[in-house]
PDB file of C-alpha atoms in Angstrom:
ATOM      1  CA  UNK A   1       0.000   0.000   0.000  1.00 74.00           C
ATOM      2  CA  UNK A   2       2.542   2.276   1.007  1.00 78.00           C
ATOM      3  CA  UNK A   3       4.159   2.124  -2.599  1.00 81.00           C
ATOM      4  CA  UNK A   4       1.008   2.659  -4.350  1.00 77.00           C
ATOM      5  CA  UNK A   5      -0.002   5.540  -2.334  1.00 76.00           C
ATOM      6  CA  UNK A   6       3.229   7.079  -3.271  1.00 81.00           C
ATOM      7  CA  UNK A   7       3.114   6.567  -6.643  1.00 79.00           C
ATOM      8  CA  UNK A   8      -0.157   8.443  -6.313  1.00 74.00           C
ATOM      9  CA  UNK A   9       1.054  11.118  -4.198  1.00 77.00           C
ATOM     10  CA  UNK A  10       3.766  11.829  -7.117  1.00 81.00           C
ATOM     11  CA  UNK A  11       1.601  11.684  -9.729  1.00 78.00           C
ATOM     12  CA  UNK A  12      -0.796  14.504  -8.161  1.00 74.00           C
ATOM     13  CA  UNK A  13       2.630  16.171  -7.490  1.00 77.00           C
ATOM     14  CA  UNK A  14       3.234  16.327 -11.243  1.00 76.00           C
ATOM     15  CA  UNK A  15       0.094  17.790 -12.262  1.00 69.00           C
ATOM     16  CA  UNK A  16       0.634  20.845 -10.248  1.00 68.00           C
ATOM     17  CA  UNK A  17       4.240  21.374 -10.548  1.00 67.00           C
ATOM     18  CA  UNK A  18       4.799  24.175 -13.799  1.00 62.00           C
ATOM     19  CA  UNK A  19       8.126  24.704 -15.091  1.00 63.00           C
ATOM     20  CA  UNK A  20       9.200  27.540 -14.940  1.00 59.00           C
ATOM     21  CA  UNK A  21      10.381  29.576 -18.451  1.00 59.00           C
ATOM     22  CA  UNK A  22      12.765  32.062 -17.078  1.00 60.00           C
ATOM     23  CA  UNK A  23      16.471  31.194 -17.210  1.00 59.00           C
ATOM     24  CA  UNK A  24      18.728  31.266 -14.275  1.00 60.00           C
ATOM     25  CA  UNK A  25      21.602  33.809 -14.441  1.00 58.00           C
ATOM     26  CA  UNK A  26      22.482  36.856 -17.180  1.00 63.00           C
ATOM     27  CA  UNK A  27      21.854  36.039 -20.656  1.00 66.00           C
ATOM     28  CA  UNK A  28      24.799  34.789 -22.569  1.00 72.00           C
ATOM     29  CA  UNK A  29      26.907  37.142 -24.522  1.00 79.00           C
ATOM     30  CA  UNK A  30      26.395  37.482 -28.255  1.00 84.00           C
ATOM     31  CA  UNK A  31      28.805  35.689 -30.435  1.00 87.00           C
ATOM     32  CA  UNK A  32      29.977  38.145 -32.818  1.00 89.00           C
ATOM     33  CA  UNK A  33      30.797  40.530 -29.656  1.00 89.00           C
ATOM     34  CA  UNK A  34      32.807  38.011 -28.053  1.00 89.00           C
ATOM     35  CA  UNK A  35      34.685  37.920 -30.939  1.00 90.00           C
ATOM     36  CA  UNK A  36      35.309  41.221 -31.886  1.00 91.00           C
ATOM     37  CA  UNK A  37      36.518  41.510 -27.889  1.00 90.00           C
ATOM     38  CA  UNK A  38      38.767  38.775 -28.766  1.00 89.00           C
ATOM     39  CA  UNK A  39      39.825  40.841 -31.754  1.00 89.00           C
ATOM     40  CA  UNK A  40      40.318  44.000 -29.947  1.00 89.00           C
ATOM     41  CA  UNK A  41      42.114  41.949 -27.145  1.00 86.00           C
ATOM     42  CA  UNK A  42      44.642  40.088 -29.852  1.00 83.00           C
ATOM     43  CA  UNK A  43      45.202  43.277 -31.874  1.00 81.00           C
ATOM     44  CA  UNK A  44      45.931  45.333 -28.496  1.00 83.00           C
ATOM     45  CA  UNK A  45      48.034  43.309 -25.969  1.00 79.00           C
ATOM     46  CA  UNK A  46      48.459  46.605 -23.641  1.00 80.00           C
ATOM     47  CA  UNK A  47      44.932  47.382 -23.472  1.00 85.00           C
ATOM     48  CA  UNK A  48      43.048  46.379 -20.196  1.00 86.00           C
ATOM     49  CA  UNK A  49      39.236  45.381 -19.621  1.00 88.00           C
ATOM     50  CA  UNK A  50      38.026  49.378 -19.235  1.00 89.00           C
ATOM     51  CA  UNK A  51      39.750  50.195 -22.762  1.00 88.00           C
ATOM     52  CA  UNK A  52      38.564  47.501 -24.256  1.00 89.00           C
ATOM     53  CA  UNK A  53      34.894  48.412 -22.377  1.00 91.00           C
ATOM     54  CA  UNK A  54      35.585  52.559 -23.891  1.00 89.00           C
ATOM     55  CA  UNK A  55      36.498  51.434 -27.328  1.00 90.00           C
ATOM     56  CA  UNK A  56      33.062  49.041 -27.676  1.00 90.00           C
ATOM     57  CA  UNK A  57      31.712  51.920 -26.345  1.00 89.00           C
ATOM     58  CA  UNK A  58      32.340  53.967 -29.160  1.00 90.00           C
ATOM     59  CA  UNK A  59      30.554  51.523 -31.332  1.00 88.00           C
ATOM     60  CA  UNK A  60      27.591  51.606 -29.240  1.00 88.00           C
ATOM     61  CA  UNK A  61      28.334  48.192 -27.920  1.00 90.00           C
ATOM     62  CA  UNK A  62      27.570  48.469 -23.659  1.00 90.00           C
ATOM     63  CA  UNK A  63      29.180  45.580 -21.520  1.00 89.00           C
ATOM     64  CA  UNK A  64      30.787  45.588 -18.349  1.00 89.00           C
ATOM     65  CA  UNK A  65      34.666  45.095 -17.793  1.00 89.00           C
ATOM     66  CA  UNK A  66      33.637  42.060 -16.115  1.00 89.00           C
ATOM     67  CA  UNK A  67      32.358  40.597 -18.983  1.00 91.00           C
ATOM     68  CA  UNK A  68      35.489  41.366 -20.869  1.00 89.00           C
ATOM     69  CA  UNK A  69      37.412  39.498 -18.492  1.00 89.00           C
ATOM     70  CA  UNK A  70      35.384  36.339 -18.671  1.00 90.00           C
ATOM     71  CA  UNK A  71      35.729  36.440 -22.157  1.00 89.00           C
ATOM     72  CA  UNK A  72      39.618  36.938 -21.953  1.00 87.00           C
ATOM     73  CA  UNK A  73      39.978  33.967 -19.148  1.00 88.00           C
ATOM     74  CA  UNK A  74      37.462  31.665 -21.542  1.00 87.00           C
ATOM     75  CA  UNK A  75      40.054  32.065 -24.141  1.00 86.00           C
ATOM     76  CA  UNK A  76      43.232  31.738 -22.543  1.00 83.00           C
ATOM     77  CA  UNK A  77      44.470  35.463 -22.605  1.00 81.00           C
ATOM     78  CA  UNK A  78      46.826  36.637 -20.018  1.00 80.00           C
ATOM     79  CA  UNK A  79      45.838  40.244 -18.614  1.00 82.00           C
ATOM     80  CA  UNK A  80      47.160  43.660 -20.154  1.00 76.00           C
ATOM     81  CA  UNK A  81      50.484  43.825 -17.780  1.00 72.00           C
ATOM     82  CA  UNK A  82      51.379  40.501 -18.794  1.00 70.00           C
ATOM     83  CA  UNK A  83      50.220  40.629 -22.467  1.00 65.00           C
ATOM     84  CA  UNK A  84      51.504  43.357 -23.573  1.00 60.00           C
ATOM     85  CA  UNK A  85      54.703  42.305 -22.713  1.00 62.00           C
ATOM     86  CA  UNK A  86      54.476  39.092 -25.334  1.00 60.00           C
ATOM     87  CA  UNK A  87      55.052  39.969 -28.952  1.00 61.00           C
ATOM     88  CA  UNK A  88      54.108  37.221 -31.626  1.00 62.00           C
ATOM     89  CA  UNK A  89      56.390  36.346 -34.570  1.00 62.00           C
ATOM     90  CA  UNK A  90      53.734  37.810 -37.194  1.00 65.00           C
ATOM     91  CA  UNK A  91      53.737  41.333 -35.486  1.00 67.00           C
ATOM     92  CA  UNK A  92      57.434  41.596 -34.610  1.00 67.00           C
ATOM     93  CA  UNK A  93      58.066  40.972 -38.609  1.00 69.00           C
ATOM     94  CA  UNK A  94      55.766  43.326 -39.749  1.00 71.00           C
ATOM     95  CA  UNK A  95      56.163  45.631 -37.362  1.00 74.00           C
ATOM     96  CA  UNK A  96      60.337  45.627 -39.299  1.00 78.00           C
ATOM     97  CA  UNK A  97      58.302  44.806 -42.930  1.00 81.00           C
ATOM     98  CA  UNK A  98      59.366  47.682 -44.779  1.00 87.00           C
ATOM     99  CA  UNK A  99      62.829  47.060 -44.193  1.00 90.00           C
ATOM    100  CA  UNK A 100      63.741  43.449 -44.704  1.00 91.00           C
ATOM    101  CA  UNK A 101      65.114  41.681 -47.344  1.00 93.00           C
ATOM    102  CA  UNK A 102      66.071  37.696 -48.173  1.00 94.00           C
ATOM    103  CA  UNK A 103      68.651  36.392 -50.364  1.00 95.00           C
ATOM    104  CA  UNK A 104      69.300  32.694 -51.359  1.00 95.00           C
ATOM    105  CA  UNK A 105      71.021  30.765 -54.099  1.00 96.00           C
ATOM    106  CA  UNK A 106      69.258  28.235 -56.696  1.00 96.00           C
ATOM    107  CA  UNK A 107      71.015  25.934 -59.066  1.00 95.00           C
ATOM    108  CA  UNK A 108      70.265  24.748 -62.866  1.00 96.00           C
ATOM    109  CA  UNK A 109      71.978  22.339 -64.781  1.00 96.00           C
ATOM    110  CA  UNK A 110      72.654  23.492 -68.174  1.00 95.00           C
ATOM    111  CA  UNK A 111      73.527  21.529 -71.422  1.00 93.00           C
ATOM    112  CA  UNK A 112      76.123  23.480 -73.019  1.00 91.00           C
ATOM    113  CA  UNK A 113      78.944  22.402 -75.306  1.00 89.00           C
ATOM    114  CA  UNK A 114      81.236  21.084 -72.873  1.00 86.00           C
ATOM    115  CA  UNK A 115      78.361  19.068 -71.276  1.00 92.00           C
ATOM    116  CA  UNK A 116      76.212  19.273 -68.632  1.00 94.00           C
ATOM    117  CA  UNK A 117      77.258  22.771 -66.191  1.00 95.00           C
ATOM    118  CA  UNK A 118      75.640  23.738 -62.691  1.00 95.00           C
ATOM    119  CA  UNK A 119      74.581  27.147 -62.800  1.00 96.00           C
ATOM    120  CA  UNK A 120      74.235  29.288 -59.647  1.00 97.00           C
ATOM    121  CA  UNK A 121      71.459  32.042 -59.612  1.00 97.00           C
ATOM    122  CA  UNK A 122      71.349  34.595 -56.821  1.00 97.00           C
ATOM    123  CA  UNK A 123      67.577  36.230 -56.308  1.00 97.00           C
ATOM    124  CA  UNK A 124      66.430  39.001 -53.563  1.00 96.00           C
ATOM    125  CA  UNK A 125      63.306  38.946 -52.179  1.00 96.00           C
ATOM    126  CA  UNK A 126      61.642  41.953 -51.264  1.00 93.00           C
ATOM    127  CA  UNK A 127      59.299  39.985 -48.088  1.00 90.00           C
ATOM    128  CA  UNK A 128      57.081  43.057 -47.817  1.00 88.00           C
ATOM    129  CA  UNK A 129      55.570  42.879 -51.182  1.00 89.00           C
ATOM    130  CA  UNK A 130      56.783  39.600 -52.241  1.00 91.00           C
ATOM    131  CA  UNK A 131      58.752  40.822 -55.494  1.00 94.00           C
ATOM    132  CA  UNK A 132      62.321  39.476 -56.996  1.00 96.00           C
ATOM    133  CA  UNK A 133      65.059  40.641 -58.609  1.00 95.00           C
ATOM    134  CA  UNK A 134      67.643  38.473 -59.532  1.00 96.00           C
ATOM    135  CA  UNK A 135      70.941  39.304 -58.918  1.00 95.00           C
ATOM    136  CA  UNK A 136      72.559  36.882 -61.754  1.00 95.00           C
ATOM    137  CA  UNK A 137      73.667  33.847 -62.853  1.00 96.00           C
ATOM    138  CA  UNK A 138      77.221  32.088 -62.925  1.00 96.00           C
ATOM    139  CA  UNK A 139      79.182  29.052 -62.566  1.00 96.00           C
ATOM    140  CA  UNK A 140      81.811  30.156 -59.947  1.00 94.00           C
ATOM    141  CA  UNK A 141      80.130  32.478 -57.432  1.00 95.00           C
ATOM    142  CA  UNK A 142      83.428  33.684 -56.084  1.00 94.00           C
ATOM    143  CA  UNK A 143      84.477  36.615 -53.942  1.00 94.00           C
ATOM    144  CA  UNK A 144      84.886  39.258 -56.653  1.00 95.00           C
ATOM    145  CA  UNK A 145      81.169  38.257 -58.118  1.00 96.00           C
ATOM    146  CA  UNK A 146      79.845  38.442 -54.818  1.00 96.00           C
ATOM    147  CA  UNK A 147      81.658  41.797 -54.000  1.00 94.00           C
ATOM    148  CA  UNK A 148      80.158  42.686 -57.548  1.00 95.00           C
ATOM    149  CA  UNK A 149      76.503  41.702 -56.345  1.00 95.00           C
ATOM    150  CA  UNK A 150      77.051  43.738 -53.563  1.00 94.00           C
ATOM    151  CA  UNK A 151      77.691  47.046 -55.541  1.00 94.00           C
ATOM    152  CA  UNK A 152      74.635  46.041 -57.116  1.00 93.00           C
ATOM    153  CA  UNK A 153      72.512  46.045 -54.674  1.00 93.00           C
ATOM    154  CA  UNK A 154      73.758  49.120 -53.083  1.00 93.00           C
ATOM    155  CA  UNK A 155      73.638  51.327 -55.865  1.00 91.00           C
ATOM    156  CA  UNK A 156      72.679  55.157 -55.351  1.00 86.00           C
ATOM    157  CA  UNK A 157      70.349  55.206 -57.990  1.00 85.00           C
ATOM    158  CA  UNK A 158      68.494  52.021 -58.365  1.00 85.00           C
ATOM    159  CA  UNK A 159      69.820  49.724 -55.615  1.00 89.00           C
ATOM    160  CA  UNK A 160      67.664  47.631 -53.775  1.00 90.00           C
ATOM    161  CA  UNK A 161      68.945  48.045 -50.793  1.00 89.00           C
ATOM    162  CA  UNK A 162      69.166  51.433 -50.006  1.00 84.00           C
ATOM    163  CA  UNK A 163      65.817  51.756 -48.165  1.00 85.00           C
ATOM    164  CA  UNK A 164      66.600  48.488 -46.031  1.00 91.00           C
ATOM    165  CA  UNK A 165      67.821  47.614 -42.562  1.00 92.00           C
ATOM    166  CA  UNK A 166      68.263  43.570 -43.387  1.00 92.00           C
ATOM    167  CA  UNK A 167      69.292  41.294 -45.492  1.00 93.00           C
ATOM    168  CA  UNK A 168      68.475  37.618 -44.551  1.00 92.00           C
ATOM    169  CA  UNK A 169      70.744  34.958 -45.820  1.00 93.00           C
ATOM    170  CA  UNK A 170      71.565  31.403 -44.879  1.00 91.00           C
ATOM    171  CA  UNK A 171      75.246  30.209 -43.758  1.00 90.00           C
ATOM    172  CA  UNK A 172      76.645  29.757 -47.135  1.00 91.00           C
ATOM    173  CA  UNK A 173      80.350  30.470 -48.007  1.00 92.00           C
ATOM    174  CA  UNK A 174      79.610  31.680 -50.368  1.00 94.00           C
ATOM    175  CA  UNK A 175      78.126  34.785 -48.831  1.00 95.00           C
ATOM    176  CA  UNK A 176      81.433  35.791 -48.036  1.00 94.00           C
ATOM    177  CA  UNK A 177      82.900  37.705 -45.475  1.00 95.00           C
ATOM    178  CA  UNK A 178      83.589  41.261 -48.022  1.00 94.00           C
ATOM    179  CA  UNK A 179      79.922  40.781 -49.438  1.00 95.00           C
ATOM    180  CA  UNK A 180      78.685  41.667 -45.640  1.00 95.00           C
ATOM    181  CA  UNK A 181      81.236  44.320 -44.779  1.00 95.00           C
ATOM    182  CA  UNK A 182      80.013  45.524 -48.371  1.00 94.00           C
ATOM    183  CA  UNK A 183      76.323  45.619 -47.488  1.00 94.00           C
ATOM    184  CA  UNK A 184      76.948  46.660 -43.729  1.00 94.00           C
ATOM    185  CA  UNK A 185      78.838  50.136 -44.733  1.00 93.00           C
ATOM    186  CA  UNK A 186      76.239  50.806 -46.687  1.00 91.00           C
ATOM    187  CA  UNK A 187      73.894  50.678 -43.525  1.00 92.00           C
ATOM    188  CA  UNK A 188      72.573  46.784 -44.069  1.00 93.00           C
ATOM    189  CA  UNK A 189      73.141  44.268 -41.777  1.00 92.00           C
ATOM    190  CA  UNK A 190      72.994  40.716 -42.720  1.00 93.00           C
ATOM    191  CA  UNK A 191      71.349  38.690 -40.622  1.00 90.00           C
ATOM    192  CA  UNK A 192      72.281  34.881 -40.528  1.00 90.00           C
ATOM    193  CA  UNK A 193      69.893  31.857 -39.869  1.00 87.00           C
ATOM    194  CA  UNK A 194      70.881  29.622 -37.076  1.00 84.00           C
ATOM    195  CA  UNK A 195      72.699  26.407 -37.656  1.00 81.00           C
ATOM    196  CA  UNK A 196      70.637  23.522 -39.257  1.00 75.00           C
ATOM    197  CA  UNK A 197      67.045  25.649 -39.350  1.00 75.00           C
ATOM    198  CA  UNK A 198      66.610  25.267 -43.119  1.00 66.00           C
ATOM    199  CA  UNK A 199      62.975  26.761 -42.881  1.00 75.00           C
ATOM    200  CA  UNK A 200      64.489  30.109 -41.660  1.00 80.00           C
ATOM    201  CA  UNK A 201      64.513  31.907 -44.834  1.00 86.00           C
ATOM    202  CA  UNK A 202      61.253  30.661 -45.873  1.00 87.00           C
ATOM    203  CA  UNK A 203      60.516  33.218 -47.980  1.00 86.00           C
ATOM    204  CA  UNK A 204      63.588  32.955 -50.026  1.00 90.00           C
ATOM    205  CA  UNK A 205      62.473  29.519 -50.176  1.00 88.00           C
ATOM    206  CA  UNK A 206      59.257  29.215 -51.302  1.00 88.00           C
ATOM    207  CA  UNK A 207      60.513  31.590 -54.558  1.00 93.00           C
ATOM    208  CA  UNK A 208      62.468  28.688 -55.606  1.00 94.00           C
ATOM    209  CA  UNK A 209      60.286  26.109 -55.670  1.00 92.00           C
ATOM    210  CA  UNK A 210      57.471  27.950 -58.691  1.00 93.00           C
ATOM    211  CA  UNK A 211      60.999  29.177 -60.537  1.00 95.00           C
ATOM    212  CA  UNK A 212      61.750  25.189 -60.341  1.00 94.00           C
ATOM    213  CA  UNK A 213      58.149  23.684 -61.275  1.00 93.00           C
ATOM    214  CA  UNK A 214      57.020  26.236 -63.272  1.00 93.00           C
ATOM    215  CA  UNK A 215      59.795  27.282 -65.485  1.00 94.00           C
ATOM    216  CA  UNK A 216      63.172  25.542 -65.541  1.00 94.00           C
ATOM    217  CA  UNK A 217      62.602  21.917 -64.785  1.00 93.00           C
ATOM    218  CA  UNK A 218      59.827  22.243 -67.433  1.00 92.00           C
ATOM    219  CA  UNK A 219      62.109  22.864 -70.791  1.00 93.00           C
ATOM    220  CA  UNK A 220      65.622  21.605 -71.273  1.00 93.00           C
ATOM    221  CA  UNK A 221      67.999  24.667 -70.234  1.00 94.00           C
ATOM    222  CA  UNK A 222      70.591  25.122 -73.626  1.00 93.00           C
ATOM    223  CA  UNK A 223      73.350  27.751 -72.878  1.00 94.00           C
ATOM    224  CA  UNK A 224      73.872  30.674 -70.770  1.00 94.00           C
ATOM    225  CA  UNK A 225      71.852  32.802 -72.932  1.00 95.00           C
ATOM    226  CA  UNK A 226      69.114  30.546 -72.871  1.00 96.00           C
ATOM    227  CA  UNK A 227      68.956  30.390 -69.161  1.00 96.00           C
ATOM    228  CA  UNK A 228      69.644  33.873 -68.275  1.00 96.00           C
ATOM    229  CA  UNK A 229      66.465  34.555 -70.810  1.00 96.00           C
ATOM    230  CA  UNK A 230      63.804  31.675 -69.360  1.00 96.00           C
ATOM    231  CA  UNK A 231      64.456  33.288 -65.825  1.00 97.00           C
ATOM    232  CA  UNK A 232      64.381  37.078 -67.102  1.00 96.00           C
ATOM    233  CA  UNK A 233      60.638  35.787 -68.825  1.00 96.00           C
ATOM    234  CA  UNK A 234      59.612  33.854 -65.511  1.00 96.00           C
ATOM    235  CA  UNK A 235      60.560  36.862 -63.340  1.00 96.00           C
ATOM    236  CA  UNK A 236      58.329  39.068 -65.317  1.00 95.00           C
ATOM    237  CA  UNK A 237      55.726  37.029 -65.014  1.00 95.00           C
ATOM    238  CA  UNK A 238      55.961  36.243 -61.395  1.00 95.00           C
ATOM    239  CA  UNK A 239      56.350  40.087 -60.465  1.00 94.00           C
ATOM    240  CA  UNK A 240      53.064  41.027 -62.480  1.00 92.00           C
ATOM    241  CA  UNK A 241      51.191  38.322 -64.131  1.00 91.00           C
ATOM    242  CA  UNK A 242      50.863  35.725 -61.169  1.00 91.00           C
ATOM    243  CA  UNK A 243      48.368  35.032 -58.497  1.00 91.00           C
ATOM    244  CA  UNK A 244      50.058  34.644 -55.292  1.00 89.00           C
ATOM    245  CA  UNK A 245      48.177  33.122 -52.010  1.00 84.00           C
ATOM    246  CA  UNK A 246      50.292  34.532 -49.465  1.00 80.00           C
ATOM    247  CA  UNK A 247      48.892  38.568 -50.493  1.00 82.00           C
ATOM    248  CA  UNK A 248      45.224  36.706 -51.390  1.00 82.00           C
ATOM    249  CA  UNK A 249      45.360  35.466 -54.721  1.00 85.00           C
ATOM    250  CA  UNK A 250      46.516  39.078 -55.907  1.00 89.00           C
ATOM    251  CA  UNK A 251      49.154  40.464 -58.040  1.00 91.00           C
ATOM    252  CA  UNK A 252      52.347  41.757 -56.971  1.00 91.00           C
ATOM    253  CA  UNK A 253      52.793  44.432 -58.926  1.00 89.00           C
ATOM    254  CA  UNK A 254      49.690  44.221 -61.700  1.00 85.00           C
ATOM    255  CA  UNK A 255      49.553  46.347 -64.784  1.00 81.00           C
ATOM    256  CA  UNK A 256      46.171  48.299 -65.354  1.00 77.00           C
ATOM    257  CA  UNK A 257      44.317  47.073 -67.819  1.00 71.00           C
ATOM    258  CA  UNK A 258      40.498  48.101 -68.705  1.00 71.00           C
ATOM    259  CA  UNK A 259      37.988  45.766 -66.933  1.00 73.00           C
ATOM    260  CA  UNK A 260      35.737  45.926 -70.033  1.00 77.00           C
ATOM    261  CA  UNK A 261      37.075  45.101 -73.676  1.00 78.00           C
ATOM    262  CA  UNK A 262      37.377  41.666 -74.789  1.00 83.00           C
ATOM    263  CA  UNK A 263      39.526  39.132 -72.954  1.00 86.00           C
ATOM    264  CA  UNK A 264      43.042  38.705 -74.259  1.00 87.00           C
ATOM    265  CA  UNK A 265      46.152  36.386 -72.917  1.00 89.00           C
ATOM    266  CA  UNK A 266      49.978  37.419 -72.922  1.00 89.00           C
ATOM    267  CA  UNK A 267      51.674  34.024 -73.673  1.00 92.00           C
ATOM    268  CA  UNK A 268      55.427  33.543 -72.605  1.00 93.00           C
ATOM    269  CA  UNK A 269      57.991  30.740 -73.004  1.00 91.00           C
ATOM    270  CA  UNK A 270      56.433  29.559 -76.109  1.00 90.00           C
ATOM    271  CA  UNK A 271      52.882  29.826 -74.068  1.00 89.00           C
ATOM    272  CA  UNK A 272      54.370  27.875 -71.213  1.00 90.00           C
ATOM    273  CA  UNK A 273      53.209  30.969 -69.063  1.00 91.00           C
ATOM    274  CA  UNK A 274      49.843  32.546 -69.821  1.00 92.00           C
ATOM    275  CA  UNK A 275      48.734  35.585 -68.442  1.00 89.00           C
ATOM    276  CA  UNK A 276      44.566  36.959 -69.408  1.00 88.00           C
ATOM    277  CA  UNK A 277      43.587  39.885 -69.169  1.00 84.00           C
ATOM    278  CA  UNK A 278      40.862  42.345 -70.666  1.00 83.00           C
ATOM    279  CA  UNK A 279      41.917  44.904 -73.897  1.00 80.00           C
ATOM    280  CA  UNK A 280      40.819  48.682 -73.880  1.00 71.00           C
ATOM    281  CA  UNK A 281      37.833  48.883 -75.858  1.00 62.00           C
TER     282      UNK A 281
END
């Protein structure tokens, strides 16, 4: 009896018993203003929870200082003293952008009439817009080449290093010891990678690998000449005809064309490179 009469007792309990359709606590906060906290909070290591608070402010966004700080702690953001004081890879190197430089070597093996000869190629790469020169081409990339490069790079009138602070290069010997005392009186210091950290000079890097699979290991490299013009034709494309990912599919330096004649295509290496684009009407 004693079960049954509870059973009953919890069955009239249930008809009477509403739930109730208010939630316990504050609201959540919205997602998109969590994120653009996290934003401001990234983007601004020394600011604290009341600047971040005045600055959401401004774009008629009202939340406490408190709520700033549970977002921060949710996330896994030290506070402004201790923030600020942490400086990422990605902003130290553009914070210096402007002013850096990378150099590296890449070799071709030319058929020529003594047989097959390695070729050496020296390129710069300009890291904040991505563009190359090339510094050129030889078999012996001695000290009075390199001293030669140097010159060239320094020149008053159209050197590429004169508006630079840095010039990354990789231990090679053959970046030799009067190519740096070269560069360095002229107010560029040459910065080395460390010992065995190949990925370093990335960006010097990743230019040799499209010269490679694009260009040269495509066509069979006959003479000097013939080298000296396939990279002269790829570097002209690669400056203003190619898409690059790393600046969002964009053009490095793109000519202006009109956006509404007829669609025409610049063809080089024989039409190994193709470039469209649209005619003035």
């Amino acid at each position: 009896p004693d079960t049954l009469l509870r059973w009953y007792r919890n069955i009239v309990a249930a008809k009477w018993t509403f739930k109730s359709e208010r939630k316990k606590g504050r609201p959540g906060i919205d997602r998109d203003i969590e994120q653009l906290v996290m934003r401001m909070l990234e983007e601004n290591p020394p600011w604290g929870s009341d600047r971040i608070v005045r600055a959401l402010s401004n774009l008629g966004i009202r939340i406490t200082d408190t709520t700033v700080d549970n977002i921060r702690k949710r996330n896994g953001l030290d506070p402004a003293p201790k923030r600020s004081t942490k400086i990422n890879w990605d902003t130290f190197l553009k914070a210096h952008w402007e002013g850096l430089l990378a150099a590296d070597f890449f070799t071709t093996e030319v058929l020529c009439l003594r047989g097959i000869v390695r070729f050496y190629t020296l390129f710069v790469i300009e890291l904040a817009t991505g563009s190359v020169i090339i510094c050129g081409t030889t078999v012996s990339p001695d000290g009075e080449w390199m001293k030669q490069v140097a010159r060239q790079l320094t020149d008053v009138f159209d050197g590429i290093c004169l508006s630079k602070t840095h010039l990354i290069i990789d231990r090679d010997t053959k970046f030799t010891e009067s190519f740096k005392h070269l560069l360095q009186s002229y107010g560029v210091e040459p910065v080395l990678c460390p010992v065995q950290a190949p990925k370093c000079n990335a960006y010097a890097e990743r230019f040799v690998r499209p010269v490679k699979y694009e260009c040269l290991n495509r066509i069979i490299v006959l003479g000097e000449k013939h080298l000296e013009l396939a990279i002269n034709q790829y570097l002209k494309y690669y400056n203003a005809e190619r898409n690059h990912q790393g600046i969002e599919n964009q053009l490095i330096k793109p000519e202006i064309f009109s956006r509404d004649g007829d669609i025409s295509s610049k063809k080089r290496l024989g039409g190994m490179l193709t470039y469209y684009y649209r005619q003035a009407a």
